Short mmCIF file of C-alpha atoms and ligand atoms in Angstrom, two decimals:
data_model
loop_
_atom_site.label_atom_id
_atom_site.label_comp_id
_atom_site.label_asym_id
_atom_site.label_seq_id
_atom_site.Cartn_x
_atom_site.Cartn_y
_atom_site.Cartn_z
CA UNK L 59 -8.81 -22.20 5.54
CA UNK L 60 -8.04 -19.81 8.44
CA UNK L 61 -5.23 -20.56 10.96
CA UNK L 62 -7.85 -19.89 13.58
CA UNK L 63 -11.48 -19.89 12.58
CA UNK L 64 -13.39 -16.87 14.07
CA UNK L 65 -14.90 -17.71 17.45
CA UNK L 66 -18.71 -17.49 17.67
CA UNK L 67 -19.76 -15.20 20.50
CA UNK L 68 -23.28 -14.18 21.70
CA UNK L 69 -25.24 -12.70 18.89
CA UNK L 70 -25.93 -8.99 18.96
CA UNK L 71 -29.40 -7.68 19.05
CA UNK L 72 -30.23 -4.65 16.91
CA UNK L 73 -33.57 -3.09 17.84
CA UNK L 74 -35.14 -0.83 15.23
CA UNK L 75 -38.71 0.13 16.19
CA UNK L 76 -40.67 -2.90 17.04
CA UNK L 77 -38.22 -5.22 15.22
CA UNK L 78 -35.32 -6.96 16.83
CA UNK L 79 -32.70 -8.44 14.53
CA UNK L 80 -30.29 -11.12 15.95
CA UNK L 81 -26.94 -10.46 14.17
CA UNK L 82 -24.42 -13.42 14.40
CA UNK L 83 -21.38 -12.24 16.24
CA UNK L 84 -17.80 -13.60 16.17
CA UNK L 85 -14.43 -12.64 17.51
CA UNK L 86 -10.82 -12.78 15.99
CA UNK L 87 -7.86 -14.08 17.96
CA UNK L 88 -6.97 -10.62 19.23
CA UNK L 89 -10.45 -10.06 20.65
CA UNK L 90 -11.65 -7.98 17.85
CA UNK L 91 -15.50 -8.32 18.00
CA UNK L 92 -17.78 -8.02 15.03
CA UNK L 93 -21.39 -8.69 14.13
CA UNK L 94 -22.85 -9.59 10.80
CA UNK L 95 -25.29 -7.04 9.52
CA UNK L 96 -26.00 -8.88 6.27
CA UNK L 97 -29.74 -9.45 7.08
CA UNK L 98 -30.46 -6.06 8.51
CA UNK L 99 -31.81 -4.53 5.36
CA UNK L 100 -34.10 -7.53 4.54
CA UNK L 101 -35.52 -7.59 7.97
CA UNK L 102 -35.82 -3.88 8.78
CA UNK L 103 -35.24 -1.87 5.60
CA UNK L 104 -32.18 -0.21 7.21
CA UNK L 105 -28.56 -0.10 5.79
CA UNK L 106 -25.70 0.94 7.80
CA UNK L 107 -23.86 4.21 6.91
CA UNK L 108 -20.12 4.13 7.44
CA UNK L 109 -18.21 6.96 5.83
CA UNK L 110 -14.86 5.69 4.41
CA UNK L 111 -15.59 2.08 5.79
CA UNK L 112 -14.09 3.40 8.98
CA UNK L 113 -15.90 0.76 11.11
CA UNK L 114 -16.59 -1.90 8.60
CA UNK L 115 -14.81 -5.20 8.07
CA UNK L 116 -15.82 -7.00 4.90
CA UNK L 117 -12.85 -9.41 5.30
CA UNK L 118 -11.77 -12.21 7.67
CA UNK L 119 -8.02 -12.50 7.14
CA UNK L 120 -4.98 -14.38 8.42
CA UNK L 121 -2.47 -12.05 6.85
CA UNK L 122 -1.67 -8.92 8.90
CA UNK L 123 -2.56 -7.87 12.46
CA UNK L 124 -2.58 -4.30 13.24
CA UNK L 125 -3.42 -2.76 16.62
CA UNK L 126 -3.62 0.96 16.12
CA UNK L 127 -4.04 1.93 19.75
CA UNK L 128 -0.82 0.18 20.77
CA UNK L 129 1.22 0.58 17.59
CA UNK L 130 1.41 -3.05 16.87
CA UNK L 131 1.96 -4.50 13.25
CA UNK L 132 2.59 -8.18 12.55
CA UNK L 133 2.73 -10.11 9.32
CA UNK L 134 1.37 -13.56 9.76
CA UNK L 135 2.02 -13.18 13.46
CA UNK L 136 5.69 -11.99 13.17
CA UNK L 137 6.34 -8.49 14.60
CA UNK L 138 7.40 -5.98 12.08
CA UNK L 139 10.34 -5.01 14.26
CA UNK L 140 11.79 -8.51 13.96
CA UNK L 141 11.21 -8.85 10.22
CA UNK L 142 12.68 -5.47 9.62
CA UNK L 143 15.79 -6.36 11.51
CA UNK L 144 16.37 -9.94 10.33
CA UNK L 145 14.43 -10.79 7.12
CA UNK L 146 15.02 -10.18 3.46
CA UNK L 147 12.11 -8.58 1.44
CA UNK L 148 11.78 -11.79 -0.66
CA UNK L 149 11.43 -13.83 2.50
CA UNK L 150 8.72 -11.46 3.70
CA UNK L 151 7.09 -11.67 0.29
CA UNK L 152 6.96 -15.47 0.64
CA UNK L 153 5.64 -15.22 4.18
CA UNK L 154 2.74 -12.92 3.17
CA UNK L 155 1.85 -14.93 0.15
CA UNK L 156 2.23 -18.41 1.44
CA UNK L 157 1.58 -17.94 5.13
CA UNK L 158 4.88 -19.28 6.65
CA UNK L 159 8.53 -18.27 6.57
CA UNK L 160 10.14 -20.30 3.81
CA UNK L 161 12.58 -23.19 4.50
CA UNK L 162 15.83 -22.99 2.56
CA UNK L 163 14.51 -25.10 -0.30
CA UNK L 164 11.30 -23.19 -0.55
CA UNK L 165 12.99 -19.85 -0.62
CA UNK L 166 15.46 -21.08 -3.30
CA UNK L 167 12.40 -22.29 -5.44
CA UNK L 168 10.73 -18.93 -4.84
CA UNK L 169 13.80 -16.86 -5.81
CA UNK L 170 14.33 -19.03 -8.92
CA UNK L 171 10.64 -18.51 -9.97
CA UNK L 172 11.03 -14.68 -9.73
CA UNK L 173 14.33 -14.81 -11.53
CA UNK L 174 12.94 -16.98 -14.35
CA UNK L 175 10.15 -14.57 -14.82
CA UNK L 176 11.87 -11.29 -14.40
CA UNK L 177 12.65 -10.43 -18.09
CA UNK L 178 10.24 -8.02 -19.62
CA UNK L 179 9.67 -8.69 -23.39
CA UNK L 180 11.41 -5.95 -25.36
CA UNK L 181 8.32 -5.46 -27.40
CA UNK L 182 6.28 -4.99 -24.19
CA UNK L 183 8.39 -2.00 -23.28
CA UNK L 184 7.02 -0.10 -26.29
CA UNK L 185 4.02 0.71 -24.11
CA UNK L 186 6.20 3.26 -22.34
CA UNK L 187 7.12 4.95 -25.59
CA UNK L 188 3.53 6.14 -25.91
CA UNK L 189 3.80 8.32 -22.84
CA UNK L 190 5.20 11.81 -22.77
CA UNK L 191 8.37 12.00 -20.80
CA UNK L 192 6.73 14.03 -17.94
CA UNK L 193 4.10 11.41 -17.24
CA UNK L 194 3.89 10.44 -13.64
CA UNK L 195 5.45 6.95 -13.31
CA UNK L 196 2.42 5.65 -11.41
CA UNK L 197 0.29 6.27 -14.57
CA UNK L 198 2.77 4.25 -16.61
CA UNK L 199 2.91 1.42 -14.03
CA UNK L 200 -0.81 1.08 -13.88
CA UNK L 201 -1.01 0.78 -17.61
CA UNK L 202 1.89 -1.61 -17.87
CA UNK L 203 0.63 -3.82 -15.07
CA UNK L 204 -2.83 -4.29 -16.47
CA UNK L 205 -1.21 -4.69 -19.98
CA UNK L 206 0.61 -7.78 -18.59
CA UNK L 207 -2.62 -9.64 -18.73
CA UNK L 208 -2.62 -9.04 -22.53
CA UNK L 209 1.00 -10.20 -22.71
CA UNK L 210 0.22 -13.43 -20.96
CA UNK L 211 -3.45 -14.14 -22.11
CA UNK L 212 -3.25 -17.84 -21.27
CA UNK L 213 -2.50 -17.29 -17.60
CA UNK L 214 -5.53 -15.13 -16.54
CA UNK L 215 -7.68 -17.97 -15.11
CA UNK L 216 -7.97 -17.03 -11.42
CA UNK L 217 -8.60 -20.56 -10.13
CA UNK L 218 -5.87 -22.27 -12.11
CA UNK L 219 -3.19 -22.71 -9.40
CA UNK L 220 -0.27 -22.97 -11.95
CA UNK L 221 -1.32 -19.93 -13.77
CA UNK L 222 -1.71 -17.90 -10.61
CA UNK L 223 1.73 -19.01 -9.48
CA UNK L 224 3.24 -17.86 -12.73
CA UNK L 225 1.42 -14.59 -12.52
CA UNK L 226 2.78 -14.11 -9.00
CA UNK L 227 6.39 -14.78 -10.09
CA UNK L 228 5.87 -12.39 -13.11
CA UNK L 229 4.51 -9.53 -10.98
CA UNK L 230 7.28 -9.91 -8.41
CA UNK L 231 9.83 -10.41 -11.09
CA UNK L 232 8.92 -7.77 -13.75
CA UNK L 233 7.56 -5.02 -11.51
CA UNK L 234 11.03 -3.79 -10.55
CA UNK L 235 11.97 -3.68 -14.22
CA UNK L 236 8.68 -1.72 -15.00
CA UNK L 237 9.35 0.77 -12.29
CA UNK L 238 12.90 1.24 -13.59
CA UNK L 239 11.67 1.55 -17.15
CA UNK L 240 9.17 4.20 -16.10
CA UNK L 241 12.07 6.15 -14.50
CA UNK L 242 14.44 5.80 -17.41
CA UNK L 243 11.74 6.74 -19.81
CA UNK L 244 11.28 10.06 -18.04
CA UNK L 245 14.97 10.74 -18.53
CA UNK L 246 15.22 9.50 -22.10
CA UNK L 247 17.55 6.61 -21.14
CA UNK L 248 17.38 3.21 -22.63
CA UNK L 249 16.16 0.19 -20.67
CA UNK L 250 18.33 -2.39 -19.09
CA UNK L 251 17.67 -6.04 -18.50
CA UNK L 252 17.51 -7.71 -15.11
CA UNK L 253 20.54 -9.63 -14.08
CA UNK L 254 20.07 -13.17 -12.68
CA UNK L 255 22.06 -13.87 -9.54
CA UNK L 256 21.55 -10.41 -7.98
CA UNK L 257 19.47 -10.11 -4.89
CA UNK L 258 16.10 -8.34 -5.20
CA UNK L 259 17.20 -4.97 -4.07
CA UNK L 260 20.57 -4.96 -5.91
CA UNK L 261 18.74 -5.99 -9.08
CA UNK L 262 16.29 -3.06 -8.71
CA UNK L 263 19.03 -0.56 -8.06
CA UNK L 264 20.91 -1.88 -11.08
CA UNK L 265 17.90 -1.68 -13.30
CA UNK L 266 17.57 1.95 -12.33
CA UNK L 267 21.13 3.15 -12.43
CA UNK L 268 23.47 0.73 -14.36
CA UNK L 269 25.46 2.36 -16.90
CA UNK L 270 27.27 0.41 -19.62
CA UNK L 271 25.80 -2.72 -17.96
CA UNK L 272 27.40 -2.19 -14.66
CA UNK L 273 26.43 -0.80 -11.26
CA UNK L 274 27.90 -1.69 -7.98
CA UNK L 275 25.37 -1.23 -5.24
CA UNK L 276 26.70 -0.28 -1.87
CA UNK L 277 25.61 -2.61 0.82
CA UNK L 278 24.06 0.29 2.90
CA UNK L 279 21.76 1.04 -0.03
CA UNK L 280 20.73 -2.59 -0.35
CA UNK L 281 19.84 -2.96 3.40
CA UNK L 282 18.07 0.33 3.46
CA UNK L 283 15.99 -0.64 0.54
CA UNK L 284 15.35 -3.94 1.85
CA UNK L 285 14.05 -2.38 5.11
CA UNK L 286 11.83 0.09 3.32
CA UNK L 287 10.23 -2.58 1.15
CA UNK L 288 9.54 -4.82 4.13
CA UNK L 289 7.91 -1.96 6.04
CA UNK L 290 5.59 -1.32 3.20
CA UNK L 291 4.85 -4.98 2.28
CA UNK L 292 1.35 -5.13 3.78
CA UNK L 293 -1.06 -3.11 5.89
CA UNK L 294 -4.29 -5.14 5.99
CA UNK L 295 -7.39 -3.46 4.54
CA UNK L 296 -6.02 0.07 3.58
CA UNK L 297 -7.38 1.96 0.52
CA UNK L 298 -5.30 0.21 -2.11
CA UNK L 299 -5.52 -3.28 -0.68
CA UNK L 300 -9.31 -2.92 -0.31
CA UNK L 301 -9.41 -1.77 -3.98
CA UNK L 302 -7.43 -4.85 -5.03
CA UNK L 303 -9.98 -7.08 -3.09
CA UNK L 304 -13.00 -5.14 -4.45
CA UNK L 305 -11.90 -5.34 -8.06
CA UNK L 306 -10.77 -9.05 -7.55
CA UNK L 307 -14.16 -9.82 -6.08
CA UNK L 308 -15.64 -9.46 -9.52
CA UNK L 309 -13.28 -12.19 -10.50
CA UNK L 310 -11.09 -9.80 -12.46
CA UNK L 311 -7.62 -11.33 -13.02
CA UNK L 312 -4.66 -10.67 -10.75
CA UNK L 313 -2.90 -8.13 -13.02
CA UNK L 314 -6.12 -6.09 -13.35
CA UNK L 315 -6.79 -6.14 -9.66
CA UNK L 316 -3.22 -5.04 -8.84
CA UNK L 317 -3.32 -2.39 -11.40
CA UNK L 318 -6.39 -0.96 -9.71
CA UNK L 319 -4.47 -1.00 -6.32
CA UNK L 320 -1.73 0.96 -7.90
CA UNK L 321 -4.02 3.76 -8.91
CA UNK L 322 -5.60 3.81 -5.42
CA UNK L 323 -2.13 4.00 -3.90
CA UNK L 324 -1.16 6.95 -6.03
CA UNK L 325 -3.34 9.51 -4.16
CA UNK L 326 -1.68 11.86 -1.69
CA UNK L 327 -3.72 10.71 1.27
CA UNK L 328 -2.37 7.15 0.75
CA UNK L 329 0.89 6.13 -0.91
CA UNK L 330 1.35 9.50 -2.71
CA UNK L 331 1.99 11.02 0.82
CA UNK L 332 5.67 10.16 0.57
CA UNK L 333 6.04 12.43 -2.53
CA UNK L 334 3.82 15.04 -0.90
CA UNK L 335 5.97 15.17 2.31
CA UNK L 336 9.09 15.85 0.38
CA UNK L 337 7.37 18.63 -1.60
CA UNK L 338 6.07 20.05 1.56
CA UNK L 339 9.46 20.02 3.17
CA UNK L 340 11.02 21.57 0.04
CA UNK L 341 8.40 24.31 0.13
CA UNK L 342 9.06 25.04 3.73
CA UNK L 343 12.73 25.20 2.99
CA UNK L 344 12.20 27.56 0.07
CA UNK L 345 9.97 29.86 1.97
CA UNK L 346 12.52 30.33 4.78
CA UNK L 347 11.90 27.37 7.10
CA UNK L 348 8.93 28.74 9.05
CA UNK L 349 7.82 25.60 10.94
CA UNK L 350 5.20 27.37 13.04
CA UNK L 351 3.56 28.84 9.99
CA UNK L 352 3.29 25.37 8.58
CA UNK L 353 1.73 23.92 11.67
CA UNK L 354 -0.65 26.86 11.89
CA UNK L 355 -1.79 26.40 8.23
CA UNK L 356 -2.27 22.62 8.80
CA UNK L 357 -4.69 23.48 11.58
CA UNK L 358 -6.58 26.03 9.55
CA UNK L 359 -9.29 24.03 7.83
CA UNK L 360 -9.94 26.88 5.34
CA UNK L 361 -6.28 26.45 4.00
CA UNK L 362 -7.16 22.98 2.62
CA UNK L 363 -3.61 22.06 3.67
CA UNK L 364 -2.73 19.03 5.86
CA UNK L 365 0.50 18.13 7.36
CA UNK L 366 1.58 15.38 4.97
CA UNK L 367 2.93 12.27 6.53
CA UNK L 368 0.87 12.96 9.65
CA UNK L 369 -2.18 11.13 10.86
CA UNK L 370 -3.54 7.69 10.21
CA UNK L 371 -6.90 6.06 10.09
CA UNK L 372 -5.94 3.25 12.48
CA UNK L 373 -2.76 4.26 14.34
CA UNK L 374 -3.74 6.64 17.16
CA UNK L 375 -0.62 6.40 19.23
CA UNK L 376 2.25 5.80 16.96
CA UNK L 377 2.95 4.14 13.71
CA UNK L 378 5.52 1.37 14.37
CA UNK L 379 6.88 1.66 10.86
CA UNK L 380 7.61 5.34 11.31
CA UNK L 381 9.54 4.55 14.47
CA UNK L 382 11.75 2.12 12.62
CA UNK L 383 12.13 4.46 9.61
CA UNK L 384 13.03 7.42 11.74
CA UNK L 385 15.95 5.53 13.32
CA UNK L 386 16.99 4.14 9.91
CA UNK L 387 16.98 7.57 8.49
CA UNK L 388 19.81 8.73 10.80
CA UNK L 389 21.74 5.50 10.23
CA UNK L 390 21.48 5.60 6.40
CA UNK L 391 22.37 9.21 6.14
CA UNK L 392 25.37 8.64 8.47
CA UNK L 393 26.60 5.49 6.66
CA UNK L 394 26.35 7.21 3.26
CA UNK L 395 27.85 10.42 4.59
CA UNK L 396 24.94 12.45 3.44
CA UNK L 397 23.68 15.58 5.07
CA UNK L 398 20.12 16.50 4.15
CA UNK L 399 18.80 19.66 5.67
CA UNK L 400 15.34 18.35 5.02
CA UNK L 401 15.92 15.95 7.72
CA UNK L 402 16.48 18.71 10.25
CA UNK L 403 13.29 20.42 9.07
CA UNK L 404 11.32 17.12 9.23
CA UNK L 405 12.54 16.71 12.85
CA UNK L 406 11.57 20.27 13.79
CA UNK L 407 8.15 19.84 12.22
CA UNK L 408 7.54 16.60 13.99
CA UNK L 409 8.64 18.10 17.36
CA UNK L 410 6.35 21.15 16.81
CA UNK L 411 3.37 19.04 15.81
CA UNK L 412 3.74 16.55 18.61
CA UNK L 413 3.62 19.37 21.21
CA UNK L 414 0.72 21.23 19.57
CA UNK L 415 -2.68 20.76 21.22
CA UNK L 416 -4.49 20.32 17.86
CA UNK L 417 -2.28 17.30 16.87
CA UNK L 418 -2.19 15.90 20.38
CA UNK L 419 -6.00 16.08 20.76
CA UNK L 420 -6.60 14.55 17.42
CA UNK L 421 -3.97 11.87 18.04
CA UNK L 422 -2.05 12.69 14.88
CA UNK L 423 1.44 11.24 14.67
CA UNK L 424 4.01 10.78 11.90
CA UNK L 425 3.10 7.82 9.70
CA UNK L 426 5.30 5.57 7.64
CA UNK L 427 5.83 8.26 4.96
CA UNK L 428 7.04 11.06 7.06
CA UNK L 429 10.59 10.03 6.91
CA UNK L 430 10.66 7.48 4.03
CA UNK L 431 11.24 10.10 1.37
CA UNK L 432 14.44 11.33 3.11
CA UNK L 433 15.82 7.80 2.88
CA UNK L 434 14.70 7.47 -0.74
CA UNK L 435 16.46 10.67 -1.54
CA UNK L 436 19.63 9.48 0.10
CA UNK L 437 19.38 6.35 -2.13
CA UNK L 438 19.29 8.77 -5.02
CA UNK L 439 15.72 7.88 -5.93
CA UNK L 440 13.92 11.01 -7.32
CA UNK L 441 10.77 12.38 -5.69
CA UNK L 442 8.32 11.14 -8.40
CA UNK L 443 9.58 7.59 -7.86
CA UNK L 444 8.76 7.51 -4.16
CA UNK L 445 5.22 6.24 -4.70
CA UNK L 446 6.33 3.57 -7.28
CA UNK L 447 8.75 2.45 -4.50
CA UNK L 448 5.80 2.02 -2.14
CA UNK L 449 4.04 0.03 -4.85
CA UNK L 450 7.10 -2.11 -5.20
CA UNK L 451 7.04 -2.94 -1.49
CA UNK L 452 3.30 -3.43 -1.37
CA UNK L 453 3.18 -5.89 -4.26
CA UNK L 454 3.50 -9.03 -2.14
CA UNK L 455 0.76 -7.75 0.23
CA UNK L 456 -1.65 -7.01 -2.56
CA UNK L 457 -0.97 -10.47 -4.05
CA UNK L 458 -1.41 -12.22 -0.71
CA UNK L 459 -4.73 -10.48 -0.04
CA UNK L 460 -6.05 -11.29 -3.50
CA UNK L 461 -4.93 -14.83 -3.26
CA UNK L 462 -6.46 -15.28 0.25
CA UNK L 463 -9.77 -14.02 -1.16
CA UNK L 464 -9.80 -16.17 -4.23
CA UNK L 465 -8.52 -19.37 -2.54
CA UNK L 466 -11.13 -18.85 0.19
CA UNK L 467 -13.84 -18.96 -2.33
CA UNK L 468 -16.43 -17.50 -0.13
CA UNK L 469 -16.12 -13.73 -0.80
CA UNK L 470 -19.10 -12.13 -2.43
CA UNK L 471 -18.72 -9.53 -5.10
CA UNK L 472 -18.15 -6.18 -3.43
CA UNK L 473 -21.38 -4.21 -3.82
CA UNK L 474 -22.15 -1.55 -1.14
CA UNK L 475 -25.37 0.27 -0.77
CA UNK L 476 -26.03 4.04 -0.77
CA UNK L 477 -28.28 6.56 0.61
CA UNK L 478 -29.87 8.38 -2.30
CA UNK L 479 -30.33 12.16 -2.07
CA UNK L 480 -30.92 13.22 -5.64
CA UNK L 481 -34.21 14.23 -7.15
CA UNK L 482 -37.45 12.26 -6.52
CA UNK L 483 -39.14 10.91 -9.58
CA UNK L 484 -39.84 13.48 -12.17
CA UNK L 485 -41.07 13.42 -15.87
CA UNK L 486 -38.92 13.90 -18.85
CA UNK L 487 -39.26 17.49 -20.32
CA UNK L 488 -38.84 17.91 -24.11
CA UNK L 489 -35.88 20.05 -25.16
CA UNK L 490 -37.98 22.98 -26.31
CA UNK L 491 -39.83 23.16 -23.05
CA UNK L 492 -36.69 23.24 -20.74
N1 ACO D 39 -2.96 17.46 9.17
C1 ACO D 39 -3.85 18.38 9.74
N2 ACO D 39 -5.05 17.82 10.23
C2 ACO D 39 -5.29 16.47 10.07
C3 ACO D 39 -4.28 15.63 9.47
C4 ACO D 39 -3.10 16.24 9.06
N3 ACO D 39 -2.18 15.43 8.46
N4 ACO D 39 -4.80 14.37 9.46
C5 ACO D 39 -6.00 14.46 10.00
N5 ACO D 39 -6.31 15.71 10.45
C6 ACO D 39 -7.48 16.19 11.12
C7 ACO D 39 -8.73 16.17 10.14
O1 ACO D 39 -8.87 17.37 9.46
C8 ACO D 39 -9.90 15.87 11.14
O2 ACO D 39 -10.21 17.04 11.85
P1 ACO D 39 -11.66 17.27 12.39
O3 ACO D 39 -12.01 16.14 13.26
O4 ACO D 39 -11.63 18.57 12.97
O5 ACO D 39 -12.58 17.19 11.17
C9 ACO D 39 -9.19 14.89 12.18
O6 ACO D 39 -7.81 15.16 12.21
C10 ACO D 39 -9.38 13.38 11.83
O7 ACO D 39 -8.89 13.22 10.64
P2 ACO D 39 -9.61 12.53 9.40
O8 ACO D 39 -9.22 13.05 8.12
O9 ACO D 39 -11.08 12.33 9.76
O10 ACO D 39 -8.93 11.03 9.59
P3 ACO D 39 -8.98 9.98 8.49
O11 ACO D 39 -8.77 8.71 9.16
O12 ACO D 39 -10.15 10.03 7.72
O13 ACO D 39 -7.76 10.20 7.60
C11 ACO D 39 -5.46 10.36 6.77
C12 ACO D 39 -6.47 9.64 7.74
C13 ACO D 39 -6.04 10.32 5.35
C14 ACO D 39 -4.20 9.56 6.84
C15 ACO D 39 -5.27 11.79 7.21
O14 ACO D 39 -4.68 11.77 8.60
C16 ACO D 39 -4.37 12.59 6.26
O15 ACO D 39 -4.91 13.16 5.29
N6 ACO D 39 -3.07 12.64 6.54
C17 ACO D 39 -2.18 13.33 5.64
C18 ACO D 39 -1.84 12.48 4.40
C19 ACO D 39 -0.97 11.30 4.70
O16 ACO D 39 0.07 11.38 5.42
N7 ACO D 39 -1.43 10.16 4.26
C20 ACO D 39 -0.60 8.87 4.43
C21 ACO D 39 -1.36 7.94 5.32
S1 ACO D 39 -0.35 6.46 5.63
C22 ACO D 39 -0.48 5.58 4.16
O17 ACO D 39 -1.49 5.56 3.59
C23 ACO D 39 0.62 4.94 3.75
#
């Protein structure tokens, strides 16, 4: 049940030829208006065309609010700035999944649930051994995540609350270990087990880097990672989240739905942008640091090149996450005593783009991933692990969105229409006559 049911407003009349269709209309709490075109095709024969779902909302949701014109992002009503400053990632995960900030006892129970389910079965890890060492970790993580549904076949019933709760604990508990296993596999290093008693971020860093069973995680690293995970934890109906919902709408289990989200995230136009930004900055550095040439190439459509980490479907003023990350970037590098020349290049590139008419007119600003890679590098996380880090942060958001859909019980299977432009009917021609 929604915190605030959508408010009915005057219906919208769609006039097509001599037919007028009354479309029921409603409004969310931030005055976002919408009308339901579900009956349009039956009554007029028309479907709507909306490239990239840019103006379509198949979802009524209580989870995340985003105002792209004013750079606002809130999880369950709480501004991202406050959560980034004050909360822990696990608290935010609870908030997204359960709708409220946890009380002490609730948080303790949640942490315990994660800890009790964080050990990956040693046999299960064999799945990684099948992959060549140079496999991208996102491929391994997709495979491992969907394989968890085979590891726990008795907990795949999507309307069984106890099973879903267990699955949530396993996903939150085991995904850090799976990320670390993918990383260690690529280096030919043996896997290590999660340690109870460590906070979420320390546990992850220790799964990645512990040698001889020990790794002391500096507090600056823990708080930087905590911040990055919170900033990535949800972002309403983006490509990967919509994928999780679309796959889940067929009643696929939670592991399968999340695995689909991981693949959607991988692309460089979405979560893969953090890796692409770093590769772009390295390329600029290698070729002598010509910022203006990079900006010119990004403006030249024929080049097929875009300024990675710039632009956003929804934010047309600034991305509030990018603002927080940019500030954190300076702080983290200072605290760890790291000088990364790529930070200087990124700042010059940002300044050049923000004063260039092309970027100004098209309202293209740095997004969350423009600076995140520089922090990840400072945390010693290699470039190919940047997108898995995004997936680690996004996990509670994907879970929350899937759970909202399943608990709501009213979502129809996702099944868009199309405009067919292939051949009209033609008769089969036998092979000798072709
Ligand atoms: N560099 C150069 N030009 C750009 C860029 C960019 N980064 N982003 C958009 N444009 C141009 C487009 O070519 C288009 O130009 P046109 O109107 O002349 O055709 C115009 O700006 C509008 O862009 P669209 O691609 O239509 O915007 P859309 O909302 O479809 O795409 C996206 C948004 C995918 C984020 C796009 O800006 C992009 O590709 N950015 C680079 C990749 C990136 O950083 N992705 C991460 C996004 S954040 C996230 O998912 C976590």
